[in-house]
CSV table of C-alpha atoms and ligand atoms in Angstrom, one decimal:
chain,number,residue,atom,x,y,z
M,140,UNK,CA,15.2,83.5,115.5
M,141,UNK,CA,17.5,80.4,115.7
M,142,UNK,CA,14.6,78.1,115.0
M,143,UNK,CA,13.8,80.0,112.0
M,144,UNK,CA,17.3,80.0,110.5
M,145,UNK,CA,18.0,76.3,111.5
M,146,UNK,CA,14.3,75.7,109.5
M,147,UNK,CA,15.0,77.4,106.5
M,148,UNK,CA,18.8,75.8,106.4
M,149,UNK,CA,17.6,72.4,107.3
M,150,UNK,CA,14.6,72.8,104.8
M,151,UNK,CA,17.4,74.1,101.9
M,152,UNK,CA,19.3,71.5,102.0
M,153,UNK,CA,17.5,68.6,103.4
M,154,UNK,CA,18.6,66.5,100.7
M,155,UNK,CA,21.9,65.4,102.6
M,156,UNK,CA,21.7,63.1,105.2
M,157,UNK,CA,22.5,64.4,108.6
M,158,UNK,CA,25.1,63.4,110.6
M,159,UNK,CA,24.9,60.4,112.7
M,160,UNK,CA,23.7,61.0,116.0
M,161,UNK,CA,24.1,64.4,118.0
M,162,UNK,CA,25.7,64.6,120.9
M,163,UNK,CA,23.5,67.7,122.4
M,164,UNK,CA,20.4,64.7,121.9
M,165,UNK,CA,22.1,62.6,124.3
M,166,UNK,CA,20.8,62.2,127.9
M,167,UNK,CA,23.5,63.4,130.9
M,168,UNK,CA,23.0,61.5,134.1
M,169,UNK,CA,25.7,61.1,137.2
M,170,UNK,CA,23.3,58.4,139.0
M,171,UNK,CA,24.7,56.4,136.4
M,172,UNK,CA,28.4,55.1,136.0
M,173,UNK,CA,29.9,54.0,133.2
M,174,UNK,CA,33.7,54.0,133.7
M,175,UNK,CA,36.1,53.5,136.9
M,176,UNK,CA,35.8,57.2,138.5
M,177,UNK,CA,31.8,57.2,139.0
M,178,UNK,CA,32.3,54.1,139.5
M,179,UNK,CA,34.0,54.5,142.9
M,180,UNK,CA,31.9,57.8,143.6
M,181,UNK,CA,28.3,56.2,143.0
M,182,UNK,CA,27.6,54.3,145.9
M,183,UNK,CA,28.6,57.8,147.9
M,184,UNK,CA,26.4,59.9,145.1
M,185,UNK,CA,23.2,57.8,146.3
M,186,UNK,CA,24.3,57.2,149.5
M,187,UNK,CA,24.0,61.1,150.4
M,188,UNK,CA,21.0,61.1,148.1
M,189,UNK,CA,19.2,58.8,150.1
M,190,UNK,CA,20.8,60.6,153.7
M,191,UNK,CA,19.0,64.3,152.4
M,192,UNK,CA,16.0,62.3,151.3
M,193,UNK,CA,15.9,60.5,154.4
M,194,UNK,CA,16.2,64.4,156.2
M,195,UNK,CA,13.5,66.1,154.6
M,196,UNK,CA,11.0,63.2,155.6
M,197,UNK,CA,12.0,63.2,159.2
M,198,UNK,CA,11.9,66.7,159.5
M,199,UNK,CA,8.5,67.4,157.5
M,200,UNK,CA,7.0,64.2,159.7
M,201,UNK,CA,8.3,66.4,162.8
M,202,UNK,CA,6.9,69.5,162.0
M,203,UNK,CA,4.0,68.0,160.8
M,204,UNK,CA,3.9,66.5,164.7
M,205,UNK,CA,4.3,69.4,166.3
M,206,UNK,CA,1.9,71.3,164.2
M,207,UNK,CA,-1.2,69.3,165.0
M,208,UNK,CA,-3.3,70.7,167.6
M,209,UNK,CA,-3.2,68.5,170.8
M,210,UNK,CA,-5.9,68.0,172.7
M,211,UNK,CA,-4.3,70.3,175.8
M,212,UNK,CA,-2.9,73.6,174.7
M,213,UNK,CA,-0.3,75.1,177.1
M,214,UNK,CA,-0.8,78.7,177.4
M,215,UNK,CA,2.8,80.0,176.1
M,216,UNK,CA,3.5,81.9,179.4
M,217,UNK,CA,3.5,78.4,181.1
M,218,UNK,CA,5.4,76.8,179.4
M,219,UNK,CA,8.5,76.1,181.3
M,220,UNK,CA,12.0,78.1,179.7
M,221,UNK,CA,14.3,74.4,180.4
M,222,UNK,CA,12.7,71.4,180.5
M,223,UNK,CA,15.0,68.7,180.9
M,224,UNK,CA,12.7,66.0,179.0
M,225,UNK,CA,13.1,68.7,176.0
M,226,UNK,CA,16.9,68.9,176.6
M,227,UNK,CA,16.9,65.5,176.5
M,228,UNK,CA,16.0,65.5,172.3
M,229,UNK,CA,17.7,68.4,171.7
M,230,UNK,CA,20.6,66.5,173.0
M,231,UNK,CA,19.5,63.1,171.0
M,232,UNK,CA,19.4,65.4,168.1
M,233,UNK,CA,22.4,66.5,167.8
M,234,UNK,CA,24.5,63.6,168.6
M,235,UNK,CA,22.5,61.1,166.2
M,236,UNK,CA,23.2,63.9,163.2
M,237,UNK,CA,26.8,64.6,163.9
M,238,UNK,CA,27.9,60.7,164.0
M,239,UNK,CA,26.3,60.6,160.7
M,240,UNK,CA,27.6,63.5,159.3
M,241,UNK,CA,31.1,62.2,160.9
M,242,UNK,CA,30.7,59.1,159.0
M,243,UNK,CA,29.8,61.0,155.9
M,244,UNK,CA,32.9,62.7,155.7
M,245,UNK,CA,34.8,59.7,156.6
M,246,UNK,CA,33.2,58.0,153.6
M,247,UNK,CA,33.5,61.2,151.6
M,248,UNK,CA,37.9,61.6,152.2
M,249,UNK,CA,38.1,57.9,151.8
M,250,UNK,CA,36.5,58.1,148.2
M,251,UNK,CA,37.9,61.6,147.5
M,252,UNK,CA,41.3,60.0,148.2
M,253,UNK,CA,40.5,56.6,146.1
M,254,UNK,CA,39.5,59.0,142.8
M,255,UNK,CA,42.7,61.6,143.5
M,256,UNK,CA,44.5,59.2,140.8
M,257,UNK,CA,44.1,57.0,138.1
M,258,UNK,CA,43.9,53.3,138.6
M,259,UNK,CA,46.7,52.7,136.2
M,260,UNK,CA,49.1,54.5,133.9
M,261,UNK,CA,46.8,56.8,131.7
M,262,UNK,CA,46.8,56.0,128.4
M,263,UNK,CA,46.6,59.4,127.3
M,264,UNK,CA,47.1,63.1,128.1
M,265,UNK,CA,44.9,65.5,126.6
M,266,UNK,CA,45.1,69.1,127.4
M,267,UNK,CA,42.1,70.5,127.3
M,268,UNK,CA,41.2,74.4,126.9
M,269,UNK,CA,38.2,76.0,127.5
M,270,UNK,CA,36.9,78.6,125.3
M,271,UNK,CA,33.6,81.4,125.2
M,272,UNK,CA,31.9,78.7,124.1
M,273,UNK,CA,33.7,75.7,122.4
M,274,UNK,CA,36.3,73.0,124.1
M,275,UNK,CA,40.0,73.0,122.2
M,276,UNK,CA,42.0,69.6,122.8
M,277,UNK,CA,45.2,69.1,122.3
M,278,UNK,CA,46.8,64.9,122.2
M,279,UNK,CA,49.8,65.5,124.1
M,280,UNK,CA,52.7,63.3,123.7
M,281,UNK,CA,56.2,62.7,124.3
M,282,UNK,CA,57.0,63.0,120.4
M,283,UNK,CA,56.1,66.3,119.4
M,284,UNK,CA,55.6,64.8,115.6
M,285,UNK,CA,52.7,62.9,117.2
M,286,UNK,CA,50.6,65.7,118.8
M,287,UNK,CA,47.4,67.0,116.7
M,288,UNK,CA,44.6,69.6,118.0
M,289,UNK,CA,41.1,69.2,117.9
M,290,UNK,CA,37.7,70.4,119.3
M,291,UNK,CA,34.5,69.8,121.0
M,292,UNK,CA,34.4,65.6,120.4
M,293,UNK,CA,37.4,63.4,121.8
M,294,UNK,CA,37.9,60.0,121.1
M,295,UNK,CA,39.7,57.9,124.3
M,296,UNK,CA,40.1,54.4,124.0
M,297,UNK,CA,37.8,52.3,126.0
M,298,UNK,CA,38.7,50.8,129.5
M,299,UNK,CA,41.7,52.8,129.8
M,300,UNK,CA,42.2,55.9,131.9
M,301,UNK,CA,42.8,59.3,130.3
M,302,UNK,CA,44.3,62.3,132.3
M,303,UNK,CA,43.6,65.6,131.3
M,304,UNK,CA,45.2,68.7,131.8
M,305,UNK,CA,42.3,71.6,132.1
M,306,UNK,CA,43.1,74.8,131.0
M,307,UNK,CA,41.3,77.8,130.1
M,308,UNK,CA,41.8,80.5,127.2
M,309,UNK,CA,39.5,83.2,128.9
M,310,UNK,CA,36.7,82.3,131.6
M,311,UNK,CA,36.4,79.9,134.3
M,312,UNK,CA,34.7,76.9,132.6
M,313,UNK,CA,33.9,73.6,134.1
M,314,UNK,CA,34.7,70.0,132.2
M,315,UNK,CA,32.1,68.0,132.7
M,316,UNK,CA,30.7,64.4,131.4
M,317,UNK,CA,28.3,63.2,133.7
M,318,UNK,CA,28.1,59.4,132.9
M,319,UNK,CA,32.2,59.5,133.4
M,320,UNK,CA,33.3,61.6,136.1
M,321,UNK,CA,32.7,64.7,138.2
M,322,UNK,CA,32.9,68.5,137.3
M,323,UNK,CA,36.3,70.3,137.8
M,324,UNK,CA,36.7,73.6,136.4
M,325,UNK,CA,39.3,75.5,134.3
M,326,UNK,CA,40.7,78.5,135.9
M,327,UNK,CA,42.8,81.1,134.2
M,328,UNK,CA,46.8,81.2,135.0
M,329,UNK,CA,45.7,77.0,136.3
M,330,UNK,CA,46.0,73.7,135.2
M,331,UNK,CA,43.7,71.0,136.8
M,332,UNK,CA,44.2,67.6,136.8
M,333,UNK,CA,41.3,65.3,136.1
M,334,UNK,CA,40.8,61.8,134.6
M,335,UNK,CA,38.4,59.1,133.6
M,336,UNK,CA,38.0,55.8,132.2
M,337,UNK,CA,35.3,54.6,130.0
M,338,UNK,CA,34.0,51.1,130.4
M,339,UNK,CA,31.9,50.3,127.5
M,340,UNK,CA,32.4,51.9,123.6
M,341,UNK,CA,30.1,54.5,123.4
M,342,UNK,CA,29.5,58.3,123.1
M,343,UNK,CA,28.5,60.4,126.2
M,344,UNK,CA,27.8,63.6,126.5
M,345,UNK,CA,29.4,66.5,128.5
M,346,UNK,CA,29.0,70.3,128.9
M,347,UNK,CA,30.4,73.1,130.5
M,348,UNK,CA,29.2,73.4,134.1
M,349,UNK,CA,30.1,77.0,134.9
M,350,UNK,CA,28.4,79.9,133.6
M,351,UNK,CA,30.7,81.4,131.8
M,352,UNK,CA,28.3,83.9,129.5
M,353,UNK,CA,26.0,84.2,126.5
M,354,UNK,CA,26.6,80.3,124.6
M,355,UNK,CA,27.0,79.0,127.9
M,356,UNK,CA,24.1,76.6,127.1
M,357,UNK,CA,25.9,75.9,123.6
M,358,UNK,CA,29.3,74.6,125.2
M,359,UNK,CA,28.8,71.2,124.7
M,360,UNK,CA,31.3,67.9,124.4
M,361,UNK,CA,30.9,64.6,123.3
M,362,UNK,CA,33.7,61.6,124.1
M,363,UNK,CA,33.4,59.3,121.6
M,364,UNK,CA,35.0,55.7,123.6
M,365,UNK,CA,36.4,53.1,120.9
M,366,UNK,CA,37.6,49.5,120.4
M,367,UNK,CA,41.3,50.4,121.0
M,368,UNK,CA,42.1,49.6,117.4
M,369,UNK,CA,39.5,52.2,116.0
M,370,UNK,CA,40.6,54.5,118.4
M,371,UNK,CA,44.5,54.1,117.4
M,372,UNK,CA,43.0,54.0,113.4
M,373,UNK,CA,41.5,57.5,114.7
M,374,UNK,CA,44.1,59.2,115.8
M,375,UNK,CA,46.5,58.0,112.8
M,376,UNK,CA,44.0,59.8,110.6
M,377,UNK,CA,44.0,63.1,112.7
M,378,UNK,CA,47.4,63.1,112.7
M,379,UNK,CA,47.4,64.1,108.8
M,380,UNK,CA,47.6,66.9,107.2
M,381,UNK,CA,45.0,68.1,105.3
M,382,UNK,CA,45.1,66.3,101.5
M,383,UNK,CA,45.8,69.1,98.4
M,384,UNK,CA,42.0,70.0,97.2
M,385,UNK,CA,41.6,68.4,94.1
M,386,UNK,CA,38.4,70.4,92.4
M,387,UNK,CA,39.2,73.5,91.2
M,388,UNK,CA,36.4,75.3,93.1
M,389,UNK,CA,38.4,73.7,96.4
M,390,UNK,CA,41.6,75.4,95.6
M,391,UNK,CA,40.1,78.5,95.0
M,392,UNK,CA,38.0,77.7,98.4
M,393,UNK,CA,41.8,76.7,99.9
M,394,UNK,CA,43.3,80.5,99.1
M,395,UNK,CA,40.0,81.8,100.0
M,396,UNK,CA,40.1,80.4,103.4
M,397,UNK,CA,43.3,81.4,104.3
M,398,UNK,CA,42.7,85.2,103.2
M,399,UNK,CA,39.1,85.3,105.0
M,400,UNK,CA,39.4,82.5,107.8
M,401,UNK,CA,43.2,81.8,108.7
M,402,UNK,CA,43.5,84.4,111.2
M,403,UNK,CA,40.9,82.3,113.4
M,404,UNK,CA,41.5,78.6,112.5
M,405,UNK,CA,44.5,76.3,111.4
M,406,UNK,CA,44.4,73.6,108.9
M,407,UNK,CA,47.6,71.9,109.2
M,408,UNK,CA,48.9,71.5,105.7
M,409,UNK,CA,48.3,75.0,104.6
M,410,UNK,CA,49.4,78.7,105.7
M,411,UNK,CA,46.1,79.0,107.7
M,412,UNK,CA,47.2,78.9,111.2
M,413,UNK,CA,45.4,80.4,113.8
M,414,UNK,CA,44.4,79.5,117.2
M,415,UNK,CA,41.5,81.6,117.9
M,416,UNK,CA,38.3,79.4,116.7
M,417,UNK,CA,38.7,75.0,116.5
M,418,UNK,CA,41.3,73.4,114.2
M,419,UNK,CA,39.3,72.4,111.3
M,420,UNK,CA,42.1,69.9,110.0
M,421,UNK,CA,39.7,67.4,110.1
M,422,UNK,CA,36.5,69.5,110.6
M,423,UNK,CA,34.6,66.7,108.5
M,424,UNK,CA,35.7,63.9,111.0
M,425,UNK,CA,33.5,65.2,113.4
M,426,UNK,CA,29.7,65.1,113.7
M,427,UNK,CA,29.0,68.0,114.8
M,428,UNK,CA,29.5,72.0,114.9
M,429,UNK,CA,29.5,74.8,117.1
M,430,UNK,CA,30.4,72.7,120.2
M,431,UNK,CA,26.8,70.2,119.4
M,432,UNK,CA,24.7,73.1,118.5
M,433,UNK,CA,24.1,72.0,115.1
M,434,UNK,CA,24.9,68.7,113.1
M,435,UNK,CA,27.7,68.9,111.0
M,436,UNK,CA,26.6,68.9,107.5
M,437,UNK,CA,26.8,70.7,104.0
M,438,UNK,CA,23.2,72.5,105.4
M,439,UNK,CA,24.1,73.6,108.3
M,440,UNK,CA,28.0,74.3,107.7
M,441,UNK,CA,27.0,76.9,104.9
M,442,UNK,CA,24.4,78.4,107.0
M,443,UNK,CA,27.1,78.5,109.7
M,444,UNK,CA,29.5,80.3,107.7
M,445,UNK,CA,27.1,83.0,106.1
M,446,UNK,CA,25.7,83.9,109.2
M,447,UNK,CA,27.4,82.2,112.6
M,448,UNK,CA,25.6,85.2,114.8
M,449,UNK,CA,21.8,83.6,113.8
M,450,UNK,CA,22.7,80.5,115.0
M,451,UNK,CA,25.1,80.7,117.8
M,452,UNK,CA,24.0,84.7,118.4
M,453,UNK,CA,27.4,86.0,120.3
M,454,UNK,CA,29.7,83.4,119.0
M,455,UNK,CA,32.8,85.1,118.6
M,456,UNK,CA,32.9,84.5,114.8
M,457,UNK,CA,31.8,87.4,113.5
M,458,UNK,CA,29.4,87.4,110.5
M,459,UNK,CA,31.8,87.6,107.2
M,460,UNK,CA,30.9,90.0,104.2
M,461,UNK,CA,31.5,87.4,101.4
M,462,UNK,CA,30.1,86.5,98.2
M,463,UNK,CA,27.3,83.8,97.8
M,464,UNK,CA,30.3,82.2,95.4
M,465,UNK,CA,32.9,82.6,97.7
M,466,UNK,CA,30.6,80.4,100.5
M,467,UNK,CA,30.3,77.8,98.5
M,468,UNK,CA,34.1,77.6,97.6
M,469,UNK,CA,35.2,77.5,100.9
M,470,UNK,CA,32.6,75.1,101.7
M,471,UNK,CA,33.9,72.5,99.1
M,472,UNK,CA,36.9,73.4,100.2
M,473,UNK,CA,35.7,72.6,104.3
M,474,UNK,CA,33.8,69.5,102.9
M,475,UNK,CA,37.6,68.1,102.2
M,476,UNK,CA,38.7,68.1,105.5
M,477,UNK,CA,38.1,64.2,106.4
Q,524,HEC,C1,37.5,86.3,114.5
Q,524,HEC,C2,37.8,84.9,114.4
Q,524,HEC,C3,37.1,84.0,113.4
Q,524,HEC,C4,37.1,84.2,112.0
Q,524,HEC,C5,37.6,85.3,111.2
Q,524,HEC,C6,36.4,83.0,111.5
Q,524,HEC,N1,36.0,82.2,112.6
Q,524,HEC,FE1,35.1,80.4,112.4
Q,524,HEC,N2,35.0,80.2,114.4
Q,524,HEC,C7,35.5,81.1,115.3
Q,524,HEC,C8,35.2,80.7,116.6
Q,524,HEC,C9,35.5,81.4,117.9
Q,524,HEC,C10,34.4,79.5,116.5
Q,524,HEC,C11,33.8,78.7,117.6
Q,524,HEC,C12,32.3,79.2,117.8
Q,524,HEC,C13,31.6,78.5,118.9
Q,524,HEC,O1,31.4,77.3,118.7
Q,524,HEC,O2,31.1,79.2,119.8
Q,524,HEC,C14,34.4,79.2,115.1
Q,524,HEC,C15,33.7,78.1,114.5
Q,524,HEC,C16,33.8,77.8,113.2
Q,524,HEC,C17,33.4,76.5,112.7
Q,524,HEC,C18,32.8,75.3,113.5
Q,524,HEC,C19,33.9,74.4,113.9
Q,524,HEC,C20,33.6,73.4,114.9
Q,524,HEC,O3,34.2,72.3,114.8
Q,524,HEC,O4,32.7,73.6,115.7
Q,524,HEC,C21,33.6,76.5,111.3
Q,524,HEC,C22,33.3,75.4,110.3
Q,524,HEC,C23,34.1,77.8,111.0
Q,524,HEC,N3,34.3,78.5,112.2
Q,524,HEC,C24,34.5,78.2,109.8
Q,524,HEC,C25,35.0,79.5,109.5
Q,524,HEC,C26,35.1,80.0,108.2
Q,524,HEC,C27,34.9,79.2,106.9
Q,524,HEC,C28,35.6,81.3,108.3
Q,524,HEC,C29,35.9,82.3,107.2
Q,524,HEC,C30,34.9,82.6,106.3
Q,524,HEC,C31,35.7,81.6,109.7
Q,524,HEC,N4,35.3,80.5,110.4
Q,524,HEC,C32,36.1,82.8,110.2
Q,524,HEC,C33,36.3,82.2,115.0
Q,524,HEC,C34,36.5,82.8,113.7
Q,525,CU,CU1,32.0,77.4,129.6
């Protein structure tokens, strides 16, 4: 079903270019690092990799032994209930596996305790929220005139740490970008504290890591790492408003989205205001929609609007009853928001 919808969009309106690069085409890996917190966790990552690699092979090689007929059988009745030489490897067993489970969790605290905090100052705050099935994020900052919202793709400046707060507005979710840092989830009535650092500019992926229902799947994040200055040129830009439409059939789009679409999303600058979908201030800054299910562009955003169910099926956006003229009013109007 969603094939066929994304075909028929995609084949409507392949004239515009799609947007550059999605995030959902991205590879997630956490045997590689690429900022300061995997960084430190790697060598422990592989290290317990190799340990339960290491584990199976012993073990299969040992049942393996002990399954091959020997040349003597012992009849089971004589075969004595202790046996000291037997004793003996249980007893090798035991102690070999606990000093190197001992050292495991030695190694384990000791990195647990180097990743509990940032090497440095962060940067940045972010608050991040967790919604069924799309990531809110909030710039937090000391001056509340310098605070903007936005969703699914964050931009952090490269080789700095960013702490974020992780909230959620329903389920437990779980913030997750592999390449960066570990899983920690978002609990209701909870804040967690988490943070990373990324080394080199770049986009990586992340998704949600806890099933938290239907779009599960479809909860997906991208962090988009910048030279400093394009980060700071970035969030200048986000912190606008959105500009006054200047077509005609974007002002009638404006008034239309604020009757039909304000109750859900906010875009600062006019009456629409609410908090129940992304902000889409600066819906056009971003490259894609639906938390990376589809590429943002004029395709794919109309077919979103007519029908968000076909493409996302249990998104809560419900489908709206509205004119074919009405769509594409509101989308000249959406296709202003830079
Ligand atoms: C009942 C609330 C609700 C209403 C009404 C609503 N939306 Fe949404 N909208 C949402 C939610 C929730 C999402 C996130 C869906 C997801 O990704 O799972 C969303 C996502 C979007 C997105 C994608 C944003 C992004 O960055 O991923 C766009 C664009 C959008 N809505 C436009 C509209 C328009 C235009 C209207 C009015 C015709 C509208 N919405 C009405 C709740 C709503
Ligand atoms: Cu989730």
């Amino acid at each position: 079903m969603r094939r066929l919808s994304v075909t028929i969009t995609s084949s409507v309106l392949a004239a515009y270019p799609m947007g550059a690069g999605n995030a959902a085409d991205l590879p997630m890996t956490y045997l590689a690092a690429d900022g300061a917190w995997n960084g430190l966790v790697l060598p422990l990552t592989w290290g317990l990799l190799i340990l339960s690699l290491a584990v199976i092979v012993i073990i299969a090689l040992l049942v393996l032994f002990g399954a091959v007929p020997r040349a003597r059988l012992i009849p089971i009745q004589d075969v004595p209930l202790t046996d000291s030489h037997a004793t003996l490897w249980i007893a090798i067993g035991v102690a070999v596996s606990t000093l190197v489970l001992l050292g495991f969790v030695g190694w384990n605290s000791m990195t647990m305790a180097k990743v509990a905090n940032p090497p440095s100052e962060p940067a940045l705050d972010i608050e991040v929220r967790g919604h069924q099935w799309w990531w809110e994020f909030v710039y937090l900052n000391k001056d509340p005139s310098q605070i903007f919202i936005t969703a699914n793709e964050i931009h952090v400046p490269v080789g700095k740490p960013v702490r974020f707060a992780l909230k959620t507005a329903d389920v437990i979710h779980s913030f997750w970008v592999p390449r960066l840092a570990g899983k920690t989830d978002t609990i209701p009535g909870q804040t967690n504290v988490a943070w990373f650092e990324a080394d080199h500019p770049g986009v990586y992926r992340g998704q949600c890591a806890q099933y938290c229902g239907m779009q599960h799947a479809h909860m997906i994040l991208a962090v988009y790492a910048d030279r400093p200055d394009e980060f700071e040129s970035w969030r200048k830009a986000q912190l606008q408003a959105a500009p006054e439409p200047s077509s005609n059939e974007a002002r009638i789009g404006e008034d239309l989205f604020i009757e039909r679409c304000g109750a859900c999303h906010a875009v600062r600058g006019t009456t629409a205001m609410g908090h129940v979908g992304p902000d889409l201030t600066h819906l056009m800054s971003r490259n894609t929609i639906a938390a990376g299910t589809l590429p943002n562009n004029p395709g794919f955003l109309s077919g979103w609007i007519a029908n968000p169910q076909d493409l996302k099926p249990g998104a809560l956006m419900p489908r709206p009853d509205i004119s074919g003229s009405d769509l594409a009013s509101i989308r000249s109007f959406l296709l202003t928001l830079r």
